[in-house]
Amino acid sequence: MTLPAPQAPDWLDAGRIRSALARNAAEDNKRVAEVLTKARELKGLDLDDVAVLAALTRPDLIEEMYATAKQIKEAIYGRRMVFFAPLYISNRCSNECLYCAFRASNKALVRHTLSQKEIARETEILISQGHKRVLMVAGESYAAAGGFGYVLDSIATIYSVQKGAGAIRRVNANLAPLTIEEFRALHGAGIGTYQLFQETYDREVYAATHPKGRKADFDWRVTAFDRAMTAGIDDVGMGILFGLADWRFEILALISHIAHLEERFGVGCHTISVPRMEPASGSDMATCPPQPVSDEDFKKLVAILRLAVPYTGLIMSTRENAEMRRETYALGVSQISAGSRTNPGGYADEQRFESGQFQLGDHRSLEEVVQDIAQMGYIPSFCTACYRVGRTGGDFMDLAKTGEIKEKCGPNAVGTFLEYLLDYSGPATLAAGEKAIAAEIAAMDTKDGRVAQRLADMVRAGKRDVFC
Ligand code: SAM
Ligand code: SF4
């Protein structure tokens, strides 16, 4: 099939972004105070505002920005932290991304495309750990598995697995860009969020780091969400691979991308991921990223994104180590993965590490991370309610913007966390969790506390999958 030539997007104006960065490069206390005040109104920030924050170097101003990010995070998300697990179905790939172990020319990697039986096995393991949300991931080559239908079959397989009272209730997908027809089929298969990382918005860097395969076409990738939304997918997840180009340029470009989707479709993106480049088998670039992002800048960019797009979920993966993950929770992260494997079949076979996509920084199990989070005062959430009652896209954003979503997220986090504790955790986690739940209900306002208590009572009485 011949694919239509994608249109170069007019919303990505590198000259405009570079001028905004240059105009705001000098630190200006008054402007910083204005931007932080604007951020507290929870209406988001424009390119110049983001450029002001990206230029910050003074420790006191950075601390003030972090404190503002924390306030915003608590105002919108409360203390809940949503969990998910990636499920890699194939590491075969026809592209040549220089930083990725899955690239076609990496002969050292053991290739594997999971059969439906193997996908069911991986799903069973994730369910038995307590997961309810899966992010299905694949390299860009489905030919060996019979074409794109393989992806649709895999989603159906994941949804079909039942283990005791447990099942995966939401499948999100991180897949290479598709045609509108394929996106329609993906939507029909019942995915939650369609996730795609642009990697970099710098065309020259993109061309140099993606030399071959379908992915070499920048415009095809950068227009993917337009096709996904045209096809009816209204929750999309963006991301940038930090380490390729100047992070300041990237976040301004990302904000432009979100503004474009808002203007064209009435809703921006549902989540943003912030992967930093990690070492990967056979990749010199992954060991020495062209423009590495320091820990300090990484924390800054997380906080800036929280301020700039307050209602968008922020995802922190296990690429980062436990310490960095802990630090970013307060700065605005709302979703995390745990116990992840990036090699197809990695949950069933711990030895298959040689086929992973990159090195992980956090090797703790789901239960260890849950316990850690609960002890930090957060409420681990396994909630999938919005997706299942159709609160997606604009409907979700409308509730988020009026603050009403917190009335759903808080009680649902309590109900699903208790379900996790009673069905999957050991005694120490159960004790830490019960303490966190009691404190959470006590801190809620009367109405939300009553709803949370009702859901918790239903779970204790043996009901499962309850939500509001
Ligand atoms: N193959 C599809 C694609 O490239 O869009 C699907 C997702 S790919 C398996 C998932 C993501 O992993 C990529 O978009 C990239 O940002 C990230 N990734 C690749 N190599 C990485 C590395 N060395 N360190 C961290 N993230 C990496
Ligand atoms: Fe393939 Fe995606 Fe890895 Fe690129 S990032 S080599 S497209 S799996």
Short mmCIF file of C-alpha atoms and ligand atoms in Angstrom, two decimals:
data_model
loop_
_atom_site.label_atom_id
_atom_site.label_comp_id
_atom_site.label_asym_id
_atom_site.label_seq_id
_atom_site.Cartn_x
_atom_site.Cartn_y
_atom_site.Cartn_z
CA MET A 1 0.00 0.00 0.00
CA THR A 2 1.33 3.49 -0.83
CA LEU A 3 1.09 5.81 2.11
CA PRO A 4 -0.03 9.42 1.62
CA ALA A 5 2.80 11.96 1.97
CA PRO A 6 2.45 13.65 5.38
CA GLN A 7 2.20 17.44 5.49
CA ALA A 8 5.00 19.32 7.24
CA PRO A 9 3.26 20.88 10.26
CA ASP A 10 3.00 24.67 10.37
CA TRP A 11 2.70 24.69 14.18
CA LEU A 12 6.32 23.57 14.65
CA ASP A 13 8.22 26.79 14.11
CA ALA A 14 11.84 26.26 15.21
CA GLY A 15 12.67 29.93 14.55
CA ARG A 16 9.87 31.09 16.85
CA ILE A 17 10.96 28.69 19.60
CA ARG A 18 14.60 29.76 19.36
CA SER A 19 13.62 33.46 19.49
CA ALA A 20 11.48 32.82 22.61
CA LEU A 21 14.45 31.11 24.27
CA ALA A 22 16.84 33.92 23.28
CA ARG A 23 14.41 36.67 24.38
CA ASN A 24 14.06 35.13 27.83
CA ALA A 25 17.61 33.87 28.39
CA ALA A 26 18.51 36.46 31.04
CA GLU A 27 17.08 35.68 34.49
CA ASP A 28 14.52 38.26 35.54
CA ASN A 29 13.06 37.96 39.06
CA LYS A 30 9.99 39.99 38.23
CA ARG A 31 9.12 37.89 35.18
CA VAL A 32 9.72 34.67 37.14
CA ALA A 33 7.32 35.83 39.85
CA GLU A 34 4.72 36.72 37.19
CA VAL A 35 5.02 33.32 35.52
CA LEU A 36 4.73 31.43 38.83
CA THR A 37 1.63 33.47 39.73
CA LYS A 38 0.12 32.67 36.34
CA ALA A 39 0.96 28.97 36.81
CA ARG A 40 -0.91 28.93 40.13
CA GLU A 41 -4.08 29.92 38.28
CA LEU A 42 -3.88 26.46 36.64
CA LYS A 43 -4.48 27.80 33.16
CA GLY A 44 -1.16 26.67 31.70
CA LEU A 45 1.75 28.65 30.27
CA ASP A 46 2.73 29.96 26.84
CA LEU A 47 6.07 29.68 25.01
CA ASP A 48 7.59 32.81 26.55
CA ASP A 49 6.55 31.75 30.06
CA VAL A 50 8.13 28.32 29.59
CA ALA A 51 11.30 29.94 28.20
CA VAL A 52 11.52 32.14 31.34
CA LEU A 53 11.44 29.05 33.58
CA ALA A 54 13.81 27.08 31.36
CA ALA A 55 16.44 29.81 31.86
CA LEU A 56 16.41 29.58 35.68
CA THR A 57 19.76 28.99 37.40
CA ARG A 58 19.34 30.74 40.77
CA PRO A 59 18.78 28.09 43.47
CA ASP A 60 16.20 30.18 45.39
CA LEU A 61 14.09 30.73 42.25
CA ILE A 62 14.36 27.07 41.30
CA GLU A 63 13.18 26.11 44.80
CA GLU A 64 10.24 28.47 44.43
CA MET A 65 9.37 26.83 41.11
CA TYR A 66 9.54 23.38 42.75
CA ALA A 67 7.28 24.53 45.58
CA THR A 68 4.76 25.83 43.02
CA ALA A 69 4.87 22.54 41.09
CA LYS A 70 4.19 20.67 44.33
CA GLN A 71 1.20 22.90 45.13
CA ILE A 72 -0.24 22.39 41.64
CA LYS A 73 0.29 18.67 41.76
CA GLU A 74 -1.48 18.39 45.11
CA ALA A 75 -4.32 20.70 44.06
CA ILE A 76 -5.13 18.66 40.94
CA TYR A 77 -4.01 15.12 41.73
CA GLY A 78 -4.05 14.95 45.50
CA ARG A 79 -1.81 12.15 46.78
CA ARG A 80 -2.73 9.41 44.31
CA MET A 81 -0.10 7.83 42.07
CA VAL A 82 -1.29 5.60 39.24
CA PHE A 83 0.64 2.40 38.45
CA PHE A 84 1.15 0.57 35.15
CA ALA A 85 3.49 -2.04 33.64
CA PRO A 86 4.95 -2.17 30.13
CA LEU A 87 4.38 -5.38 28.17
CA TYR A 88 6.85 -5.76 25.27
CA ILE A 89 5.38 -8.06 22.63
CA SER A 90 8.18 -7.89 20.04
CA ASN A 91 11.73 -6.56 19.71
CA ARG A 92 11.87 -6.97 15.93
CA CYS A 93 12.35 -3.64 14.21
CA SER A 94 13.04 -2.34 10.70
CA ASN A 95 14.28 1.05 11.88
CA GLU A 96 17.73 2.23 12.78
CA CYS A 97 17.34 4.56 15.78
CA LEU A 98 20.96 4.94 16.84
CA TYR A 99 20.17 4.88 20.58
CA CYS A 100 17.99 1.77 20.67
CA ALA A 101 19.02 -1.86 21.17
CA PHE A 102 16.13 -3.01 18.94
CA ARG A 103 17.50 -1.26 15.81
CA ALA A 104 17.67 -3.51 12.77
CA SER A 105 21.47 -3.62 12.49
CA ASN A 106 22.03 -4.80 16.08
CA LYS A 107 22.96 -8.41 15.38
CA ALA A 108 23.91 -9.04 19.00
CA LEU A 109 20.29 -8.83 20.16
CA VAL A 110 18.23 -12.01 20.47
CA ARG A 111 15.00 -11.30 18.53
CA HIS A 112 11.66 -12.52 19.65
CA THR A 113 8.03 -11.87 18.75
CA LEU A 114 5.73 -13.29 21.41
CA SER A 115 3.03 -15.76 20.39
CA GLN A 116 -0.49 -15.09 21.68
CA LYS A 117 0.09 -17.86 24.22
CA GLU A 118 3.24 -16.14 25.46
CA ILE A 119 1.41 -12.79 25.64
CA ALA A 120 -1.30 -14.47 27.73
CA ARG A 121 1.42 -15.85 30.04
CA GLU A 122 3.05 -12.44 30.49
CA THR A 123 -0.39 -10.95 31.20
CA GLU A 124 -1.14 -13.62 33.82
CA ILE A 125 2.11 -12.79 35.62
CA LEU A 126 1.34 -9.06 35.63
CA ILE A 127 -2.17 -9.74 36.93
CA SER A 128 -0.80 -11.97 39.68
CA GLN A 129 1.51 -9.13 40.76
CA GLY A 130 -1.56 -6.87 41.08
CA HIS A 131 -1.38 -4.81 37.88
CA LYS A 132 -4.55 -3.56 36.19
CA ARG A 133 -3.03 -1.32 33.52
CA VAL A 134 -0.65 -2.41 30.79
CA LEU A 135 1.31 -0.42 28.24
CA MET A 136 1.80 -2.68 25.23
CA VAL A 137 5.08 -1.90 23.41
CA ALA A 138 6.61 -3.19 20.16
CA GLY A 139 9.39 -2.50 17.68
CA GLU A 140 8.25 -1.44 14.19
CA SER A 141 8.07 -4.72 12.26
CA TYR A 142 5.05 -6.96 12.40
CA ALA A 143 5.70 -8.79 9.13
CA ALA A 144 7.06 -11.92 10.82
CA ALA A 145 3.91 -12.10 12.95
CA GLY A 146 1.49 -11.69 10.04
CA GLY A 147 1.15 -7.90 9.83
CA PHE A 148 -0.74 -5.27 11.81
CA GLY A 149 -3.49 -7.76 12.75
CA TYR A 150 -0.94 -9.19 15.21
CA VAL A 151 -1.14 -5.99 17.25
CA LEU A 152 -4.94 -6.15 17.37
CA ASP A 153 -4.87 -9.83 18.34
CA SER A 154 -2.36 -9.05 21.09
CA ILE A 155 -4.65 -6.41 22.61
CA ALA A 156 -7.56 -8.88 22.53
CA THR A 157 -5.37 -11.51 24.21
CA ILE A 158 -4.35 -9.17 27.03
CA TYR A 159 -7.98 -8.20 27.71
CA SER A 160 -9.10 -11.85 27.59
CA VAL A 161 -6.90 -13.13 30.43
CA GLN A 162 -8.63 -13.66 33.79
CA LYS A 163 -6.73 -14.84 36.82
CA GLY A 164 -8.89 -15.29 39.90
CA ALA A 165 -10.80 -12.02 40.25
CA GLY A 166 -8.00 -10.17 38.46
CA ALA A 167 -7.79 -8.88 34.88
CA ILE A 168 -6.10 -6.10 32.95
CA ARG A 169 -8.69 -3.34 32.74
CA ARG A 170 -6.89 -0.88 30.48
CA VAL A 171 -4.41 -1.54 27.66
CA ASN A 172 -2.48 1.49 26.43
CA ALA A 173 -0.17 1.13 23.45
CA ASN A 174 3.20 2.57 22.44
CA LEU A 175 3.51 1.74 18.75
CA ALA A 176 5.02 3.28 15.65
CA PRO A 177 2.81 5.80 13.78
CA LEU A 178 -0.12 4.28 11.87
CA THR A 179 -2.43 5.23 9.02
CA ILE A 180 -5.89 6.61 9.86
CA GLU A 181 -7.45 3.22 8.99
CA GLU A 182 -5.03 1.42 11.30
CA PHE A 183 -5.70 3.93 14.08
CA ARG A 184 -9.44 3.28 13.62
CA ALA A 185 -8.79 -0.43 14.09
CA LEU A 186 -6.63 0.28 17.16
CA HIS A 187 -9.43 2.40 18.60
CA GLY A 188 -11.89 -0.39 17.84
CA ALA A 189 -9.68 -2.85 19.72
CA GLY A 190 -10.31 -0.82 22.88
CA ILE A 191 -6.98 0.82 23.66
CA GLY A 192 -6.90 3.48 26.34
CA THR A 193 -4.09 5.90 25.47
CA TYR A 194 -2.11 5.82 22.22
CA GLN A 195 1.42 6.77 23.22
CA LEU A 196 4.19 7.91 20.89
CA PHE A 197 7.42 9.69 21.66
CA GLN A 198 8.55 12.21 19.07
CA GLU A 199 12.12 11.54 20.34
CA THR A 200 13.20 15.03 19.19
CA TYR A 201 11.48 18.00 17.56
CA ASP A 202 14.82 19.17 16.10
CA ARG A 203 14.62 18.11 12.44
CA GLU A 204 18.37 18.00 11.89
CA VAL A 205 19.07 15.94 14.99
CA TYR A 206 16.14 13.69 14.09
CA ALA A 207 17.53 13.08 10.58
CA ALA A 208 21.00 12.28 11.93
CA THR A 209 19.76 9.85 14.58
CA HIS A 210 17.05 8.04 12.54
CA PRO A 211 18.88 7.30 9.30
CA LYS A 212 16.82 4.39 7.95
CA GLY A 213 13.39 2.79 7.85
CA ARG A 214 9.88 4.28 8.05
CA LYS A 215 10.87 6.20 11.18
CA ALA A 216 13.36 8.30 9.18
CA ASP A 217 10.35 10.35 8.00
CA PHE A 218 10.04 13.14 10.59
CA ASP A 219 6.75 14.48 9.20
CA TRP A 220 5.08 11.06 9.27
CA ARG A 221 5.87 10.82 12.98
CA VAL A 222 5.10 14.37 14.02
CA THR A 223 1.65 14.21 12.36
CA ALA A 224 0.73 10.83 13.92
CA PHE A 225 -1.50 12.29 16.66
CA ASP A 226 -3.47 14.23 14.04
CA ARG A 227 -4.26 10.93 12.34
CA ALA A 228 -4.95 9.16 15.66
CA MET A 229 -7.39 11.86 16.75
CA THR A 230 -9.03 11.98 13.32
CA ALA A 231 -9.58 8.24 13.76
CA GLY A 232 -11.36 8.78 17.08
CA ILE A 233 -8.55 8.16 19.61
CA ASP A 234 -8.92 11.02 22.05
CA ASP A 235 -6.33 10.09 24.69
CA VAL A 236 -2.82 10.47 23.30
CA GLY A 237 0.48 10.37 25.20
CA MET A 238 3.47 12.45 24.10
CA GLY A 239 7.13 12.14 24.97
CA ILE A 240 10.62 13.30 24.16
CA LEU A 241 13.77 11.22 24.40
CA PHE A 242 15.94 13.52 26.48
CA GLY A 243 19.62 13.42 25.57
CA LEU A 244 19.24 13.91 21.82
CA ALA A 245 18.87 17.71 21.56
CA ASP A 246 18.63 20.82 23.75
CA TRP A 247 15.95 20.04 26.39
CA ARG A 248 14.81 23.66 26.45
CA PHE A 249 14.03 23.62 22.74
CA GLU A 250 12.26 20.28 23.13
CA ILE A 251 9.85 21.35 25.85
CA LEU A 252 8.86 24.50 23.99
CA ALA A 253 8.23 22.39 20.87
CA LEU A 254 6.16 19.95 22.94
CA ILE A 255 4.03 22.84 24.25
CA SER A 256 3.51 23.97 20.62
CA HIS A 257 2.42 20.45 19.70
CA ILE A 258 -0.11 20.35 22.56
CA ALA A 259 -1.44 23.81 21.62
CA HIS A 260 -1.92 22.59 18.04
CA LEU A 261 -3.96 19.55 19.14
CA GLU A 262 -6.04 21.72 21.47
CA GLU A 263 -6.77 24.13 18.66
CA ARG A 264 -7.59 21.45 16.09
CA PHE A 265 -9.33 18.80 18.21
CA GLY A 266 -10.34 20.67 21.36
CA VAL A 267 -8.12 18.50 23.57
CA GLY A 268 -4.34 18.33 24.01
CA CYS A 269 -2.50 15.28 25.24
CA HIS A 270 -3.55 12.98 28.08
CA THR A 271 -0.03 12.19 29.28
CA ILE A 272 3.58 13.28 28.82
CA SER A 273 6.52 10.90 29.29
CA VAL A 274 10.03 12.12 29.99
CA PRO A 275 12.39 9.25 29.05
CA ARG A 276 16.10 10.06 29.44
CA MET A 277 18.47 8.13 27.23
CA GLU A 278 19.93 5.07 29.00
CA PRO A 279 22.71 2.70 27.90
CA ALA A 280 21.50 0.13 25.36
CA SER A 281 23.16 -2.96 23.91
CA GLY A 282 25.54 -2.13 21.03
CA SER A 283 24.74 1.60 21.00
CA ASP A 284 27.60 4.08 21.49
CA MET A 285 25.12 6.93 21.35
CA ALA A 286 23.08 5.57 24.25
CA THR A 287 26.23 5.43 26.42
CA CYS A 288 27.26 8.97 25.41
CA PRO A 289 24.10 10.94 24.53
CA PRO A 290 24.79 13.94 22.25
CA GLN A 291 23.17 16.43 24.66
CA PRO A 292 22.91 14.73 28.05
CA VAL A 293 20.43 16.17 30.54
CA SER A 294 21.84 16.52 34.05
CA ASP A 295 19.83 15.45 37.11
CA GLU A 296 19.26 19.10 38.02
CA ASP A 297 17.94 19.98 34.57
CA PHE A 298 15.82 16.83 34.55
CA LYS A 299 14.07 17.86 37.76
CA LYS A 300 13.61 21.36 36.35
CA LEU A 301 11.98 20.11 33.18
CA VAL A 302 9.56 17.89 35.11
CA ALA A 303 8.50 20.85 37.27
CA ILE A 304 8.18 23.15 34.23
CA LEU A 305 5.91 20.66 32.46
CA ARG A 306 3.74 20.40 35.59
CA LEU A 307 3.34 24.18 35.58
CA ALA A 308 2.85 24.50 31.82
CA VAL A 309 0.21 21.77 31.35
CA PRO A 310 -1.27 21.24 34.81
CA TYR A 311 -4.03 18.80 33.77
CA THR A 312 -1.88 16.42 31.76
CA GLY A 313 -0.63 13.25 33.45
CA LEU A 314 3.16 13.05 33.85
CA ILE A 315 4.73 9.60 33.55
CA MET A 316 8.00 8.50 35.17
CA SER A 317 9.33 5.12 34.01
CA THR A 318 11.84 2.75 35.59
CA ARG A 319 14.58 4.17 33.34
CA GLU A 320 15.28 6.46 36.32
CA ASN A 321 16.64 5.10 39.60
CA ALA A 322 14.60 4.96 42.80
CA GLU A 323 16.13 8.14 44.21
CA MET A 324 15.37 10.27 41.14
CA ARG A 325 11.87 8.83 40.90
CA ARG A 326 11.18 9.72 44.53
CA GLU A 327 12.36 13.30 43.98
CA THR A 328 10.15 13.84 40.94
CA TYR A 329 6.90 12.63 42.57
CA ALA A 330 6.56 15.91 44.44
CA LEU A 331 7.42 17.91 41.32
CA GLY A 332 4.42 16.72 39.38
CA VAL A 333 4.64 13.05 38.39
CA SER A 334 1.22 11.34 38.46
CA GLN A 335 1.85 7.92 36.90
CA ILE A 336 4.69 5.44 37.36
CA SER A 337 5.64 1.98 36.18
CA ALA A 338 7.15 -0.64 38.48
CA GLY A 339 8.77 -4.06 38.20
CA SER A 340 9.23 -3.44 34.46
CA ARG A 341 10.91 -5.64 31.84
CA THR A 342 11.74 -4.26 28.38
CA ASN A 343 12.40 -7.63 26.76
CA PRO A 344 9.60 -9.64 25.17
CA GLY A 345 8.84 -12.52 27.52
CA GLY A 346 10.84 -10.93 30.34
CA TYR A 347 8.20 -11.42 33.04
CA ALA A 348 8.04 -15.19 32.48
CA ASP A 349 11.77 -15.64 31.93
CA GLU A 350 14.02 -13.53 34.13
CA GLN A 351 17.09 -14.72 32.22
CA ARG A 352 16.10 -13.11 28.92
CA PHE A 353 17.76 -9.81 29.78
CA GLU A 354 20.01 -9.81 26.72
CA SER A 355 16.99 -8.93 24.57
CA GLY A 356 15.98 -5.79 26.51
CA GLN A 357 15.62 -2.32 24.95
CA PHE A 358 17.75 -0.31 27.37
CA GLN A 359 19.18 -0.48 30.89
CA LEU A 360 16.74 0.07 33.73
CA GLY A 361 17.51 2.28 36.74
CA ASP A 362 14.89 0.92 39.15
CA HIS A 363 14.80 -2.85 39.55
CA ARG A 364 12.41 -3.01 42.51
CA SER A 365 9.30 -5.16 42.33
CA LEU A 366 5.81 -3.65 42.14
CA GLU A 367 5.25 -4.48 45.82
CA GLU A 368 8.48 -2.81 46.92
CA VAL A 369 7.58 0.38 45.05
CA VAL A 370 4.00 0.31 46.38
CA GLN A 371 5.30 0.04 49.94
CA ASP A 372 7.81 2.83 49.40
CA ILE A 373 5.18 5.12 47.90
CA ALA A 374 2.67 4.44 50.68
CA GLN A 375 5.33 5.22 53.30
CA MET A 376 6.00 8.52 51.52
CA GLY A 377 2.35 9.47 52.02
CA TYR A 378 1.06 8.73 48.51
CA ILE A 379 -1.86 6.48 47.65
CA PRO A 380 -0.93 3.92 45.00
CA SER A 381 -3.83 3.75 42.53
CA PHE A 382 -4.81 0.96 40.15
CA CYS A 383 -7.81 2.90 38.91
CA THR A 384 -9.05 2.56 35.33
CA ALA A 385 -12.50 4.06 35.92
CA CYS A 386 -12.41 7.00 33.48
CA TYR A 387 -11.56 4.90 30.49
CA ARG A 388 -14.20 2.33 31.34
CA VAL A 389 -17.05 4.80 31.77
CA GLY A 390 -15.98 6.78 28.70
CA ARG A 391 -14.52 9.78 30.57
CA THR A 392 -11.78 10.29 27.99
CA GLY A 393 -10.45 13.14 25.86
CA GLY A 394 -12.41 16.37 26.29
CA ASP A 395 -14.81 14.85 28.86
CA PHE A 396 -11.86 14.01 31.12
CA MET A 397 -10.26 17.44 30.62
CA ASP A 398 -13.55 19.24 31.43
CA LEU A 399 -13.77 17.42 34.76
CA ALA A 400 -10.07 18.01 35.43
CA LYS A 401 -10.33 21.73 34.76
CA THR A 402 -13.23 22.22 37.19
CA GLY A 403 -11.38 20.22 39.85
CA GLU A 404 -14.13 17.55 39.86
CA ILE A 405 -11.82 14.78 38.72
CA LYS A 406 -10.18 14.76 42.15
CA GLU A 407 -13.55 13.67 43.58
CA LYS A 408 -13.30 10.59 41.39
CA CYS A 409 -9.54 9.91 41.54
CA GLY A 410 -9.23 10.13 45.35
CA PRO A 411 -11.94 7.58 46.30
CA ASN A 412 -11.09 5.32 43.33
CA ALA A 413 -7.44 5.28 44.39
CA VAL A 414 -8.48 4.17 47.89
CA GLY A 415 -10.78 1.41 46.53
CA THR A 416 -8.26 0.00 44.04
CA PHE A 417 -5.34 0.26 46.48
CA LEU A 418 -7.29 -1.70 49.08
CA GLU A 419 -8.16 -4.29 46.43
CA TYR A 420 -4.42 -4.60 45.68
CA LEU A 421 -3.53 -4.89 49.38
CA LEU A 422 -6.08 -7.59 50.14
CA ASP A 423 -5.46 -9.66 47.01
CA TYR A 424 -1.74 -9.34 46.27
CA SER A 425 0.44 -7.87 49.01
CA GLY A 426 2.36 -9.33 51.93
CA PRO A 427 1.78 -8.39 55.61
CA ALA A 428 4.28 -5.47 55.77
CA THR A 429 2.79 -3.77 52.69
CA LEU A 430 -0.72 -4.44 53.96
CA ALA A 431 0.11 -2.75 57.27
CA ALA A 432 1.74 0.28 55.57
CA GLY A 433 -1.15 0.47 53.13
CA GLU A 434 -3.93 0.29 55.73
CA LYS A 435 -2.22 3.13 57.59
CA ALA A 436 -1.96 5.23 54.42
CA ILE A 437 -5.63 4.58 53.54
CA ALA A 438 -6.86 5.56 57.03
CA ALA A 439 -4.83 8.79 56.86
CA GLU A 440 -6.09 9.53 53.34
CA ILE A 441 -9.77 9.10 54.22
CA ALA A 442 -9.32 11.23 57.35
CA ALA A 443 -7.73 14.01 55.28
CA MET A 444 -10.47 14.04 52.61
CA ASP A 445 -13.40 16.44 52.77
CA THR A 446 -16.61 14.89 54.14
CA LYS A 447 -18.21 14.05 50.80
CA ASP A 448 -15.13 12.43 49.19
CA GLY A 449 -14.29 10.67 52.46
CA ARG A 450 -17.77 9.14 52.54
CA VAL A 451 -17.47 7.89 48.94
CA ALA A 452 -13.96 6.49 49.63
CA GLN A 453 -15.22 4.72 52.77
CA ARG A 454 -18.17 3.23 50.85
CA LEU A 455 -15.83 1.86 48.13
CA ALA A 456 -13.43 0.51 50.77
CA ASP A 457 -16.31 -1.23 52.61
CA MET A 458 -17.45 -2.86 49.37
CA VAL A 459 -13.93 -4.15 48.69
CA ARG A 460 -13.62 -5.48 52.25
CA ALA A 461 -16.96 -7.24 51.77
CA GLY A 462 -15.46 -9.11 48.80
CA LYS A 463 -16.65 -6.93 45.88
CA ARG A 464 -14.07 -6.16 43.18
CA ASP A 465 -13.77 -3.59 40.41
CA VAL A 466 -15.81 -0.94 42.21
CA PHE A 467 -15.41 2.72 41.25
CA CYS A 468 -17.22 6.04 41.04
N1 SAM B 1 9.19 1.29 18.14
C1 SAM B 1 8.20 2.25 18.43
C2 SAM B 1 8.73 3.65 18.34
O1 SAM B 1 9.92 3.81 18.26
O2 SAM B 1 7.91 4.55 18.33
C3 SAM B 1 7.60 1.94 19.75
C4 SAM B 1 8.24 2.30 20.98
S1 SAM B 1 9.92 2.09 21.39
C5 SAM B 1 9.99 0.38 21.71
C6 SAM B 1 9.72 2.94 22.92
C7 SAM B 1 10.55 4.15 23.18
O3 SAM B 1 11.73 3.75 23.85
C8 SAM B 1 11.05 4.96 22.03
O4 SAM B 1 10.07 5.84 21.54
C9 SAM B 1 12.25 5.68 22.64
O5 SAM B 1 11.94 6.98 23.06
C10 SAM B 1 12.59 4.85 23.87
N2 SAM B 1 13.99 4.40 23.85
C11 SAM B 1 14.65 3.79 22.87
N3 SAM B 1 15.95 3.60 23.20
C12 SAM B 1 16.12 4.12 24.43
C13 SAM B 1 17.23 4.27 25.32
N4 SAM B 1 18.45 3.84 25.00
N5 SAM B 1 17.03 4.85 26.53
C14 SAM B 1 15.81 5.29 26.88
N6 SAM B 1 14.72 5.21 26.08
C15 SAM B 1 14.87 4.63 24.87
FE1 SF4 B 2 12.72 0.39 16.58
FE2 SF4 B 2 11.35 2.00 18.28
FE3 SF4 B 2 13.81 1.09 18.89
FE4 SF4 B 2 13.55 2.84 16.97
S1 SF4 B 2 13.00 3.17 19.16
S2 SF4 B 2 14.84 1.00 16.84
S3 SF4 B 2 11.63 2.26 16.08
S4 SF4 B 2 11.98 -0.12 18.65
#
